[in-house]
Amino acid sequence: MESTTEALSKLNINGDFASSVPNLHKNLHLLPPEQIELAKILVEMGQSHLFEHWPEPGVDDEEKKALFDQVARLNSSYPGGLASYIKTARELLADSKAGKNPFDGFTPSVPTGENLTFGDENFVKFEEAGVREAQNAAFVLVAGGLGERLGYNGIKVALPMETTTGTCFLQHYIESVLALQEASYRLTQGECQRDIPFVIMTSDDTHSRTLELLESNSYFGMKTSQIILLKQEKVACLEDNDARLALDPHNKYRIQTKPHGHGDVHSLLYSSGLLSKWRDAGLRWVLFFQDTNGLLFKAIPASLGVSATKQYHVNSLAVPRKAKEAIGGITKLTHADGRSMVINVEYNQLDPLLRATGHPDGDVNCETGYSPFPGNINQLILELGPYIEELKKTGGAIKEFVNPKYKDASKTSFKSSTRLECMMQDYPKTLPPSARVGFTVMDTWLAYAPVKNNPEDAAKVPKGNPYHSATSGEMAIYRANSLILRKVGVQVGDPVQQVFNGQEVEVWPRITWKPKWGLTFSDVKRKVSGSCSISQRSTMAIKGRNIFVEDLSLDGALVIESVDGAEVKVGGSVQNKGWIIESVDYKDTSVPEEIRIRGFRIKKIEQLEKHYSEPGKFDLKA
């Protein structure tokens, strides 16, 4: 191995290193050879300012070493290292200053995809195909963010998805994957019994708390060997158009860092070796999803079925989108030079792009009442083989962007430091035109109810637009379950309008079930029969695989829980005082955050509650 002395002598080849960065040069002996090489790279890339304040050797030596420990981490965690990061940053900052349009030369058109109608023959066919294919899939949850934007101080995946049962997002996701795993095994009659891998991408902010949530809940029933946590690193901040790295304002021996975006998931999967391991094990699909969409797994089986049937390399899950709605549109872009790609185009870019390319009205609704460009919900299904081949070319790097906030129109200085960012859904930007890139559109009520806005921001959303809050996210789950039961013939009471935290929402019966009870439409249809009715004020929670609802009239609260070996028939007339919804003041700090941000809590007055803890056949006739 090269010695520090040899490394130092190499640095002096050009003779002017000592004079150009004297403070660094005096302190180089503190560093090991590999970090001296990093020092050389930094100087060559115009980063000498990082060392201008360095005192003589003997002063703050440990802090100087700590800076280079950080530089080493930043260098190793970015494809191509810091030199590549700085070079890319300069190019993107120059484009930003010049106001360059990233879509210059491209013409938009509507790509090819599949539009599904919940519950029809086609939907059921794709659902079954997706369940079969699930044992050949790996799931990747992108969970690097805290809930601060929501007004919640915990990690977002720990937030209750709904408060009737208190199930948190992470528990629901894990139970959904386990239900898919079991259903796939049953449907294929055990051709290949395999545990579905479940990866969670964390960050410095969420890693330890995610691990703690899993460990304190016995991994929510999943084998510890199935769950892999991959932690993304932050990237260096930039202080000007020359891409000079910004020092931390609170510590002159640290480079300021910020998150790089969820696009890092691709490079992490690639560098971890997991993708090759999965391919060798016979897996075929990787499904990516984000942290707070409680409806997603109602759409995943059919979407995976579409991928398998249509042999899509990339399948973007989507929902119908109104023209100019603040959600990106999935668009085919064809360049004058013949290049083409199918990607998400942000709503504020799609309308001007259409106007500039022969569509004078821009983004408008078609005869369906929606824009022909489906709304991207950032859930992706990738075919593993082509995915690996593509990442071999890029090392997992995703096309980046930079979004500096300039002080004035001269665009010479920033209001605060910026950084390069990348998005998971931009993966298709580098694919060849031969790649089969499509989409699957589902009804919004079935597939998309993200929880991302705090109550104050949600209350300001223009009337008719989605709130995307904890309030609307919970109510969307009850609505979806009510509509699914209506589809199988249950008389479900009409919703009432109520206002919580300044948001007017539809309040449906509070109906919840575990994924293993009703993973697909066919599951629900098989387990509900006869003449059933549920009043608007009712609550029903089903927690067991083999619970069959037959000729049930519910006006109140009903909670049924059973072990897997118990088969329970539930029917008759259940009437009690039930559980009621009470309004909660968002500003009342005596109430837990996860309740306050919803603006309501469930008050349990009276219920019929039965637990079947032994195997056997049981009848519950109320």
Short mmCIF file of N, CA and C in Angstrom, two decimals, residues 48 80-81 124 136 163 242 246 319 353 408 416 476 481 544 576:
data_model
loop_
_atom_site.label_atom_id
_atom_site.label_comp_id
_atom_site.label_asym_id
_atom_site.label_seq_id
_atom_site.Cartn_x
_atom_site.Cartn_y
_atom_site.Cartn_z
N SER A 48 -10.86 24.45 -3.26
CA SER A 48 -9.83 24.88 -2.30
C SER A 48 -10.40 25.70 -1.14
N GLY A 80 -19.61 7.28 -9.31
CA GLY A 80 -18.61 8.12 -9.98
C GLY A 80 -17.86 9.04 -9.03
N GLY A 81 -18.28 9.07 -7.76
CA GLY A 81 -17.58 9.87 -6.76
C GLY A 81 -17.87 11.36 -6.82
N VAL A 124 -60.60 -8.88 -12.81
CA VAL A 124 -60.45 -10.13 -12.05
C VAL A 124 -59.38 -11.01 -12.68
N ASN A 136 -42.83 -14.29 -7.55
CA ASN A 136 -41.65 -13.95 -8.35
C ASN A 136 -41.26 -12.48 -8.20
N THR A 163 -57.64 4.77 12.34
CA THR A 163 -57.66 4.70 13.81
C THR A 163 -58.74 3.77 14.35
N ASP A 242 -20.81 27.78 -9.57
CA ASP A 242 -19.59 27.05 -9.88
C ASP A 242 -19.53 25.71 -9.17
N ALA A 246 -20.69 23.61 -0.17
CA ALA A 246 -21.02 24.53 0.92
C ALA A 246 -20.62 23.95 2.26
N VAL A 319 -53.58 6.98 -11.98
CA VAL A 319 -55.00 7.22 -11.74
C VAL A 319 -55.49 8.25 -12.77
N LEU A 353 -45.60 22.55 -22.44
CA LEU A 353 -44.99 21.69 -23.46
C LEU A 353 -46.00 21.37 -24.57
N ASP A 408 -32.00 36.87 -7.09
CA ASP A 408 -32.62 37.86 -7.99
C ASP A 408 -32.53 37.36 -9.42
N SER A 416 -30.22 30.20 -0.54
CA SER A 416 -29.61 29.23 0.37
C SER A 416 -28.99 28.13 -0.49
N ALA A 476 -60.61 7.82 3.08
CA ALA A 476 -60.52 7.14 1.77
C ALA A 476 -60.51 5.62 1.94
N ASN A 481 -63.38 0.53 1.05
CA ASN A 481 -63.93 -0.73 1.55
C ASN A 481 -65.45 -0.77 1.40
N GLY A 544 -59.25 -11.79 10.43
CA GLY A 544 -59.10 -13.24 10.34
C GLY A 544 -59.30 -13.68 8.91
N ASN A 576 -76.22 -2.06 18.19
CA ASN A 576 -75.75 -1.54 19.47
C ASN A 576 -75.44 -0.04 19.31
#
